[in-house]
Amino acid sequence: MSSNPSLKIIRKWVLFLLGIVVLYGSYVLSQRIADSNPPPRKKAENTVKDVYVRKVENKSYQIQIPSNGVLMAYKRISITARVQGVMKTINPLFKTGQSYKAGQTLVQIESADFESNVIAQRATLYNLITSVLPDLQLDFPQAYPTWVDYLKNFNVELPVPTLPKMDEITRLFVSGRGIISNFYALQNLEQNLIYYKIKAPFSGVLITTNATEGSLIRPGQLLGEFIKPGEYELMVSLPKSYVEKIAVGASVELKSIDTNRVYQGTITRINAKVNRQTQTVEVYIRVNDPNLKEGMYLEAEIDAIEFNNVFAMDRGLLNGDQQIYIVEEGKLILKKIEVLHFTETLAIVRGLENGTEIIAQPIIGAYEGMEVNPTILETTN
């Protein structure tokens, strides 16, 4: 009997504690549910974006086309042998970097054997003319004194003198004796004798040599290269679309990348052929300066055609339809413009009035009618 009241008391306390736990759990659960609900959204405010703008100032713009190339001598020759023989030793020696004056001997090839043959042919012609003198005296007395004087001036050690003037009958007689054919054959030999000595056509420097004194020289052998320093030519390859905008005589600014020195050149030739693979055209620039050397690498800024009443702007501001955002009454307006030329960073355009405000930097999410707060950005074109 006594245990029943105790069990009832224990049951009451257990139920009481369970009730407290349930109430506490319900409170915690309700708090978590309340915290998980997102706060009410605030109504978006209509903000005005700050942008930088530039004022249009139309002016003349000279297009400069950048390019580069390797400098080559304007006057250069390949020294090639036309006869065979041993290369003789002369002063100065045939060495790379050696300077020569115009007319000075570059190469001399041993010609004793060939020269002896030429002398023998001269003697043959002399004897042939001598043999016809009696016939000339009898049949052509008016021509006889002329041929006697010719023989007096004939020296087998010297180049054969030009044949005397003759009338038609005398020419036929002399030709029938083989004198004229022998004369021209001898002239051909004398011309070949000249090739044993190669002279400088102009004052210059040897830049390469492929033979030395004592070498056996053969016909067609390349002996070296000879240039005139101070006069050079730069060949650059330009896109065919650029070539239409330049002309012969245009000035070019050349810059050496290692010394930063600037030289002035002129376009002298433009090739009429387009390279099939690269679709470029060769343009040749003439430059004269004693400080330049063949093989130097130069950068060229070529002055192309000049545009008037145009504006130079960042090409990144244009969209695909060649439109740009301008600012009118605090709003962005799309305006169609005419693009005349593109450089690497700029677009040369026409169609903007002076004083028009254009955006100076691209705006993310820009749209026509967007409200903006413009700030003038002072820059130079």
CSV table of C-alpha atoms in Angstrom, one decimal:
chain,number,residue,atom,x,y,z
A,1,MET,CA,0.0,0.0,0.0
A,2,SER,CA,2.8,2.4,0.9
A,3,SER,CA,4.5,2.0,-2.5
A,4,ASN,CA,1.7,3.3,-4.5
A,5,PRO,CA,2.0,7.0,-3.3
A,6,SER,CA,5.7,6.8,-4.1
A,7,LEU,CA,5.1,5.6,-7.6
A,8,LYS,CA,2.6,8.3,-8.3
A,9,ILE,CA,5.0,11.0,-7.0
A,10,ILE,CA,7.8,9.6,-9.3
A,11,ARG,CA,5.5,9.5,-12.2
A,12,LYS,CA,4.5,13.2,-11.7
A,13,TRP,CA,8.1,14.2,-11.6
A,14,VAL,CA,9.0,12.3,-14.7
A,15,LEU,CA,6.0,13.8,-16.6
A,16,PHE,CA,7.0,17.2,-15.3
A,17,LEU,CA,10.6,16.9,-16.6
A,18,LEU,CA,9.4,15.5,-19.9
A,19,GLY,CA,7.1,18.4,-20.3
A,20,ILE,CA,9.9,20.8,-19.7
A,21,VAL,CA,12.1,19.0,-22.3
A,22,VAL,CA,9.3,19.1,-24.9
A,23,LEU,CA,8.7,22.8,-24.3
A,24,TYR,CA,12.4,23.6,-24.5
A,25,GLY,CA,12.8,21.6,-27.7
A,26,SER,CA,9.8,23.3,-29.2
A,27,TYR,CA,11.3,26.7,-28.4
A,28,VAL,CA,14.6,25.8,-30.0
A,29,LEU,CA,13.0,24.4,-33.1
A,30,SER,CA,10.8,27.5,-33.5
A,31,GLN,CA,13.9,29.7,-33.2
A,32,ARG,CA,15.7,27.8,-35.9
A,33,ILE,CA,12.7,28.0,-38.2
A,34,ALA,CA,12.5,31.7,-37.6
A,35,ASP,CA,16.2,32.2,-38.3
A,36,SER,CA,16.0,30.3,-41.6
A,37,ASN,CA,13.5,32.6,-43.2
A,38,PRO,CA,15.2,35.3,-45.4
A,39,PRO,CA,14.8,38.9,-44.5
A,40,PRO,CA,12.4,40.9,-46.5
A,41,ARG,CA,14.1,42.3,-49.7
A,42,LYS,CA,14.6,46.0,-50.0
A,43,LYS,CA,13.4,47.7,-53.0
A,44,ALA,CA,16.3,48.4,-55.4
A,45,GLU,CA,17.3,52.0,-55.6
A,46,ASN,CA,17.8,53.7,-59.0
A,47,THR,CA,21.6,54.4,-58.9
A,48,VAL,CA,23.4,56.7,-61.3
A,49,LYS,CA,26.8,55.3,-62.5
A,50,ASP,CA,29.9,57.5,-62.5
A,51,VAL,CA,31.7,57.3,-65.9
A,52,TYR,CA,34.7,59.1,-67.5
A,53,VAL,CA,34.1,60.8,-70.8
A,54,ARG,CA,36.2,62.6,-73.4
A,55,LYS,CA,35.3,65.5,-75.6
A,56,VAL,CA,35.7,65.0,-79.3
A,57,GLU,CA,38.2,67.3,-81.0
A,58,ASN,CA,38.4,66.5,-84.7
A,59,LYS,CA,41.8,67.2,-86.4
A,60,SER,CA,44.2,65.8,-88.9
A,61,TYR,CA,45.8,62.4,-88.3
A,62,GLN,CA,48.9,61.0,-90.0
A,63,ILE,CA,48.8,57.2,-90.2
A,64,GLN,CA,52.1,55.5,-89.2
A,65,ILE,CA,52.6,51.9,-90.2
A,66,PRO,CA,55.0,50.0,-87.9
A,67,SER,CA,57.3,47.4,-89.5
A,68,ASN,CA,60.9,46.1,-89.2
A,69,GLY,CA,63.6,44.5,-91.3
A,70,VAL,CA,67.3,44.0,-91.8
A,71,LEU,CA,69.5,46.6,-93.4
A,72,MET,CA,71.2,45.7,-96.7
A,73,ALA,CA,73.7,47.7,-98.8
A,74,TYR,CA,72.1,49.6,-101.7
A,75,LYS,CA,75.2,49.1,-103.9
A,76,ARG,CA,76.6,45.6,-103.7
A,77,ILE,CA,78.2,43.2,-106.2
A,78,SER,CA,79.1,39.6,-106.2
A,79,ILE,CA,82.7,39.2,-107.4
A,80,THR,CA,82.6,36.2,-109.8
A,81,ALA,CA,85.5,34.8,-111.9
A,82,ARG,CA,84.9,34.5,-115.7
A,83,VAL,CA,88.3,32.9,-116.5
A,84,GLN,CA,90.5,30.2,-115.0
A,85,GLY,CA,93.9,30.6,-113.4
A,86,VAL,CA,95.8,30.9,-110.1
A,87,MET,CA,95.0,34.0,-108.0
A,88,LYS,CA,98.0,36.2,-107.7
A,89,THR,CA,99.2,38.0,-104.5
A,90,ILE,CA,98.7,41.8,-104.8
A,91,ASN,CA,98.6,44.7,-102.4
A,92,PRO,CA,96.2,45.0,-100.5
A,93,LEU,CA,95.4,41.4,-99.8
A,94,PHE,CA,92.0,40.1,-100.7
A,95,LYS,CA,90.6,40.0,-97.1
A,96,THR,CA,87.2,40.6,-95.5
A,97,GLY,CA,86.9,44.3,-94.3
A,98,GLN,CA,89.5,45.6,-96.8
A,99,SER,CA,88.6,49.0,-98.3
A,100,TYR,CA,89.2,49.8,-102.0
A,101,LYS,CA,88.8,52.9,-104.1
A,102,ALA,CA,87.0,53.0,-107.4
A,103,GLY,CA,89.1,51.4,-110.2
A,104,GLN,CA,91.5,49.7,-107.7
A,105,THR,CA,92.3,46.1,-108.5
A,106,LEU,CA,90.4,43.6,-106.3
A,107,VAL,CA,91.6,40.3,-107.8
A,108,GLN,CA,94.3,39.5,-110.3
A,109,ILE,CA,94.5,36.0,-111.9
A,110,GLU,CA,97.7,34.7,-113.5
A,111,SER,CA,97.3,35.4,-117.3
A,112,ALA,CA,100.8,34.8,-118.8
A,113,ASP,CA,99.7,31.8,-121.0
A,114,PHE,CA,96.6,33.5,-122.3
A,115,GLU,CA,98.4,36.8,-122.9
A,116,SER,CA,101.0,35.0,-124.9
A,117,ASN,CA,98.3,33.6,-127.1
A,118,VAL,CA,96.8,37.1,-127.6
A,119,ILE,CA,100.3,38.4,-128.6
A,120,ALA,CA,100.6,35.6,-131.1
A,121,GLN,CA,97.2,36.4,-132.6
A,122,ARG,CA,98.2,40.1,-132.9
A,123,ALA,CA,101.4,39.0,-134.8
A,124,THR,CA,99.2,36.9,-137.1
A,125,LEU,CA,97.0,39.8,-138.0
A,126,TYR,CA,100.1,42.0,-138.5
A,127,ASN,CA,101.6,39.5,-140.9
A,128,LEU,CA,98.2,39.1,-142.7
A,129,ILE,CA,98.0,42.9,-143.3
A,130,THR,CA,101.6,43.0,-144.4
A,131,SER,CA,101.0,40.3,-147.0
A,132,VAL,CA,98.2,42.3,-148.8
A,133,LEU,CA,100.1,45.6,-149.0
A,134,PRO,CA,101.5,44.9,-152.5
A,135,ASP,CA,98.0,44.2,-153.8
A,136,LEU,CA,96.7,47.3,-152.2
A,137,GLN,CA,99.5,49.4,-153.7
A,138,LEU,CA,98.6,48.1,-157.2
A,139,ASP,CA,94.8,47.8,-157.1
A,140,PHE,CA,93.9,50.4,-154.4
A,141,PRO,CA,96.6,53.1,-154.4
A,142,GLN,CA,94.3,55.6,-152.6
A,143,ALA,CA,94.0,53.2,-149.6
A,144,TYR,CA,97.6,52.0,-149.5
A,145,PRO,CA,99.0,55.0,-147.5
A,146,THR,CA,96.3,54.5,-144.9
A,147,TRP,CA,97.2,50.9,-144.3
A,148,VAL,CA,100.9,51.7,-144.1
A,149,ASP,CA,100.2,54.2,-141.4
A,150,TYR,CA,98.1,51.6,-139.6
A,151,LEU,CA,100.9,49.1,-139.5
A,152,LYS,CA,103.3,51.8,-138.2
A,153,ASN,CA,101.0,52.2,-135.2
A,154,PHE,CA,100.5,48.5,-134.7
A,155,ASN,CA,102.3,47.1,-131.6
A,156,VAL,CA,101.9,43.4,-130.7
A,157,GLU,CA,102.4,44.3,-127.0
A,158,LEU,CA,99.4,46.7,-127.0
A,159,PRO,CA,95.7,46.3,-127.8
A,160,VAL,CA,95.0,46.1,-131.5
A,161,PRO,CA,94.1,49.6,-133.0
A,162,THR,CA,90.8,50.1,-134.8
A,163,LEU,CA,90.8,49.3,-138.5
A,164,PRO,CA,91.1,52.3,-140.8
A,165,LYS,CA,88.0,53.6,-142.6
A,166,MET,CA,87.5,52.0,-146.0
A,167,ASP,CA,85.2,52.4,-149.0
A,168,GLU,CA,83.0,49.5,-150.0
A,169,ILE,CA,85.3,48.1,-152.6
A,170,THR,CA,88.4,48.1,-150.4
A,171,ARG,CA,86.4,46.6,-147.5
A,172,LEU,CA,85.3,43.7,-149.8
A,173,PHE,CA,89.0,43.1,-150.8
A,174,VAL,CA,90.3,43.2,-147.2
A,175,SER,CA,87.4,41.0,-146.0
A,176,GLY,CA,88.2,38.4,-148.7
A,177,ARG,CA,91.7,38.2,-147.3
A,178,GLY,CA,90.4,37.3,-143.8
A,179,ILE,CA,91.7,40.5,-142.2
A,180,ILE,CA,88.3,41.7,-140.8
A,181,SER,CA,87.4,38.3,-139.3
A,182,ASN,CA,90.8,38.0,-137.7
A,183,PHE,CA,90.5,41.5,-136.3
A,184,TYR,CA,87.3,40.8,-134.5
A,185,ALA,CA,88.5,37.4,-133.2
A,186,LEU,CA,91.5,39.2,-131.8
A,187,GLN,CA,89.3,41.8,-130.1
A,188,ASN,CA,87.3,38.9,-128.5
A,189,LEU,CA,90.6,37.5,-127.0
A,190,GLU,CA,91.6,41.0,-125.8
A,191,GLN,CA,88.2,41.3,-124.1
A,192,ASN,CA,88.8,38.0,-122.3
A,193,LEU,CA,92.2,39.2,-121.2
A,194,ILE,CA,90.5,42.0,-119.3
A,195,TYR,CA,88.7,39.4,-117.1
A,196,TYR,CA,92.0,38.3,-115.5
A,197,LYS,CA,92.0,41.5,-113.6
A,198,ILE,CA,88.9,42.4,-111.6
A,199,LYS,CA,88.6,46.1,-110.5
A,200,ALA,CA,86.3,47.8,-108.0
A,201,PRO,CA,83.4,49.5,-109.8
A,202,PHE,CA,83.0,52.0,-106.9
A,203,SER,CA,84.7,52.8,-103.6
A,204,GLY,CA,83.7,50.2,-101.0
A,205,VAL,CA,84.5,47.4,-98.7
A,206,LEU,CA,84.8,43.6,-99.0
A,207,ILE,CA,82.3,42.0,-96.7
A,208,THR,CA,82.9,38.4,-97.6
A,209,THR,CA,85.8,36.5,-99.3
A,210,ASN,CA,85.7,32.9,-100.6
A,211,ALA,CA,89.2,32.7,-102.1
A,212,THR,CA,92.8,33.4,-101.1
A,213,GLU,CA,96.0,34.2,-102.9
A,214,GLY,CA,97.4,31.1,-104.6
A,215,SER,CA,94.0,29.4,-105.1
A,216,LEU,CA,93.1,27.9,-108.4
A,217,ILE,CA,90.2,30.0,-109.7
A,218,ARG,CA,87.6,28.5,-112.0
A,219,PRO,CA,85.0,30.2,-114.3
A,220,GLY,CA,81.8,31.0,-112.4
A,221,GLN,CA,83.4,30.7,-109.0
A,222,LEU,CA,82.1,33.3,-106.4
A,223,LEU,CA,85.1,35.1,-105.0
A,224,GLY,CA,83.4,37.4,-102.5
A,225,GLU,CA,81.0,40.3,-102.1
A,226,PHE,CA,81.7,44.0,-102.3
A,227,ILE,CA,79.5,46.9,-101.0
A,228,LYS,CA,79.5,50.6,-100.7
A,229,PRO,CA,79.1,51.6,-97.1
A,230,GLY,CA,76.9,54.5,-96.1
A,231,GLU,CA,74.1,53.8,-98.6
A,232,TYR,CA,71.6,51.2,-97.5
A,233,GLU,CA,68.2,49.8,-98.2
A,234,LEU,CA,65.6,48.3,-95.8
A,235,MET,CA,63.1,45.8,-97.1
A,236,VAL,CA,59.9,45.5,-95.1
A,237,SER,CA,56.8,43.4,-95.8
A,238,LEU,CA,53.5,45.2,-95.4
A,239,PRO,CA,49.9,43.9,-95.6
A,240,LYS,CA,48.5,44.7,-99.1
A,241,SER,CA,45.8,46.8,-97.5
A,242,TYR,CA,48.5,49.1,-96.0
A,243,VAL,CA,50.4,49.5,-99.3
A,244,GLU,CA,47.4,51.3,-100.9
A,245,LYS,CA,47.9,54.1,-98.3
A,246,ILE,CA,51.6,54.8,-98.9
A,247,ALA,CA,53.5,56.1,-102.0
A,248,VAL,CA,57.0,56.3,-103.3
A,249,GLY,CA,58.8,59.3,-101.7
A,250,ALA,CA,57.0,59.0,-98.4
A,251,SER,CA,59.3,59.7,-95.4
A,252,VAL,CA,60.1,56.9,-92.9
A,253,GLU,CA,61.5,57.1,-89.4
A,254,LEU,CA,63.9,54.3,-88.7
A,255,LYS,CA,65.0,53.3,-85.2
A,256,SER,CA,67.8,51.1,-84.0
A,257,ILE,CA,66.6,49.0,-81.1
A,258,ASP,CA,70.0,48.6,-79.5
A,259,THR,CA,71.3,52.2,-79.7
A,260,ASN,CA,67.9,54.0,-79.8
A,261,ARG,CA,69.3,56.2,-82.6
A,262,VAL,CA,66.8,57.5,-85.1
A,263,TYR,CA,67.4,57.8,-88.9
A,264,GLN,CA,65.4,59.3,-91.7
A,265,GLY,CA,64.6,57.2,-94.8
A,266,THR,CA,62.5,57.4,-97.9
A,267,ILE,CA,60.4,54.9,-99.7
A,268,THR,CA,62.1,54.3,-103.1
A,269,ARG,CA,60.3,51.2,-104.5
A,270,ILE,CA,57.1,49.2,-103.9
A,271,ASN,CA,56.9,45.7,-105.4
A,272,ALA,CA,54.0,45.1,-107.7
A,273,LYS,CA,53.7,41.4,-106.6
A,274,VAL,CA,51.8,40.1,-103.5
A,275,ASN,CA,53.4,37.2,-101.7
A,276,ARG,CA,50.9,34.3,-102.0
A,277,GLN,CA,51.6,32.8,-98.7
A,278,THR,CA,51.7,35.9,-96.5
A,279,GLN,CA,49.6,38.3,-98.6
A,280,THR,CA,52.2,41.0,-98.0
A,281,VAL,CA,54.0,43.4,-100.4
A,282,GLU,CA,57.7,44.2,-100.3
A,283,VAL,CA,58.5,47.9,-99.7
A,284,TYR,CA,62.0,49.2,-100.0
A,285,ILE,CA,63.3,52.1,-97.9
A,286,ARG,CA,66.5,54.0,-98.8
A,287,VAL,CA,68.6,55.5,-96.0
A,288,ASN,CA,72.1,57.1,-96.0
A,289,ASP,CA,74.2,57.3,-92.9
A,290,PRO,CA,77.8,56.5,-92.2
A,291,ASN,CA,77.0,55.1,-88.8
A,292,LEU,CA,74.8,52.3,-90.2
A,293,LYS,CA,76.1,48.8,-91.0
A,294,GLU,CA,74.8,46.1,-93.2
A,295,GLY,CA,72.8,43.5,-91.2
A,296,MET,CA,71.5,45.9,-88.6
A,297,TYR,CA,67.9,45.3,-87.4
A,298,LEU,CA,65.8,48.5,-87.7
A,299,GLU,CA,62.2,49.3,-86.8
A,300,ALA,CA,60.4,51.5,-89.3
A,301,GLU,CA,57.5,54.0,-88.8
A,302,ILE,CA,56.1,54.6,-92.3
A,303,ASP,CA,54.0,57.8,-92.9
A,304,ALA,CA,51.0,56.7,-94.8
A,305,ILE,CA,48.1,58.9,-96.0
A,306,GLU,CA,46.8,61.7,-93.8
A,307,PHE,CA,43.1,61.9,-92.8
A,308,ASN,CA,41.5,65.3,-92.2
A,309,ASN,CA,38.7,66.2,-89.7
A,310,VAL,CA,38.9,62.8,-87.9
A,311,PHE,CA,39.1,61.7,-84.3
A,312,ALA,CA,41.4,59.0,-82.9
A,313,MET,CA,39.8,56.9,-80.1
A,314,ASP,CA,40.4,53.6,-78.3
A,315,ARG,CA,39.2,50.8,-80.7
A,316,GLY,CA,37.9,48.8,-77.8
A,317,LEU,CA,35.1,51.3,-77.3
A,318,LEU,CA,33.5,50.2,-80.6
A,319,ASN,CA,30.9,47.5,-80.8
A,320,GLY,CA,30.5,45.0,-83.7
A,321,ASP,CA,28.2,47.4,-85.5
A,322,GLN,CA,30.8,50.2,-85.4
A,323,GLN,CA,28.7,52.1,-82.8
A,324,ILE,CA,29.9,54.0,-79.8
A,325,TYR,CA,28.2,55.2,-76.6
A,326,ILE,CA,28.0,59.0,-76.3
A,327,VAL,CA,26.6,60.9,-73.3
A,328,GLU,CA,23.6,63.3,-73.9
A,329,GLU,CA,21.7,64.9,-71.0
A,330,GLY,CA,23.2,62.3,-68.5
A,331,LYS,CA,22.2,59.3,-70.5
A,332,LEU,CA,24.1,56.8,-72.8
A,333,ILE,CA,23.2,57.0,-76.5
A,334,LEU,CA,24.5,54.6,-79.2
A,335,LYS,CA,25.8,56.5,-82.2
A,336,LYS,CA,26.8,55.0,-85.6
A,337,ILE,CA,30.2,56.3,-86.9
A,338,GLU,CA,32.4,55.8,-89.9
A,339,VAL,CA,35.7,53.9,-89.2
A,340,LEU,CA,38.4,55.0,-91.7
A,341,HIS,CA,41.4,53.0,-90.3
A,342,PHE,CA,42.5,50.8,-87.4
A,343,THR,CA,45.9,50.8,-85.7
A,344,GLU,CA,46.9,48.3,-83.0
A,345,THR,CA,45.2,50.3,-80.3
A,346,LEU,CA,43.2,53.1,-82.0
A,347,ALA,CA,40.4,53.6,-84.4
A,348,ILE,CA,40.4,56.6,-86.7
A,349,VAL,CA,36.8,57.6,-87.1
A,350,ARG,CA,34.6,60.3,-88.7
A,351,GLY,CA,31.1,61.4,-87.9
A,352,LEU,CA,31.4,62.8,-84.4
A,353,GLU,CA,30.9,66.6,-83.9
A,354,ASN,CA,33.4,68.6,-81.9
A,355,GLY,CA,32.5,68.8,-78.2
A,356,THR,CA,30.6,65.5,-78.3
A,357,GLU,CA,31.1,63.5,-75.0
A,358,ILE,CA,32.1,59.9,-75.6
A,359,ILE,CA,32.8,57.3,-72.9
A,360,ALA,CA,36.5,57.0,-72.2
A,361,GLN,CA,36.5,53.5,-70.8
A,362,PRO,CA,34.2,50.5,-71.5
A,363,ILE,CA,31.2,50.2,-69.2
A,364,ILE,CA,30.1,46.7,-68.0
A,365,GLY,CA,26.4,46.2,-68.6
A,366,ALA,CA,26.0,49.4,-70.5
A,367,TYR,CA,22.7,49.9,-72.4
A,368,GLU,CA,21.1,52.7,-74.3
A,369,GLY,CA,19.3,55.1,-72.0
A,370,MET,CA,21.4,54.2,-69.0
A,371,GLU,CA,21.7,57.2,-66.6
A,372,VAL,CA,25.3,58.2,-65.9
A,373,ASN,CA,27.2,60.9,-64.1
A,374,PRO,CA,30.0,62.0,-66.6
A,375,THR,CA,33.4,63.2,-65.5
A,376,ILE,CA,35.6,64.8,-68.1
A,377,LEU,CA,38.9,62.9,-68.7
A,378,GLU,CA,41.6,65.3,-70.1
A,379,THR,CA,43.8,63.3,-72.5
A,380,THR,CA,45.5,64.0,-75.9
A,381,ASN,CA,44.8,62.1,-79.1
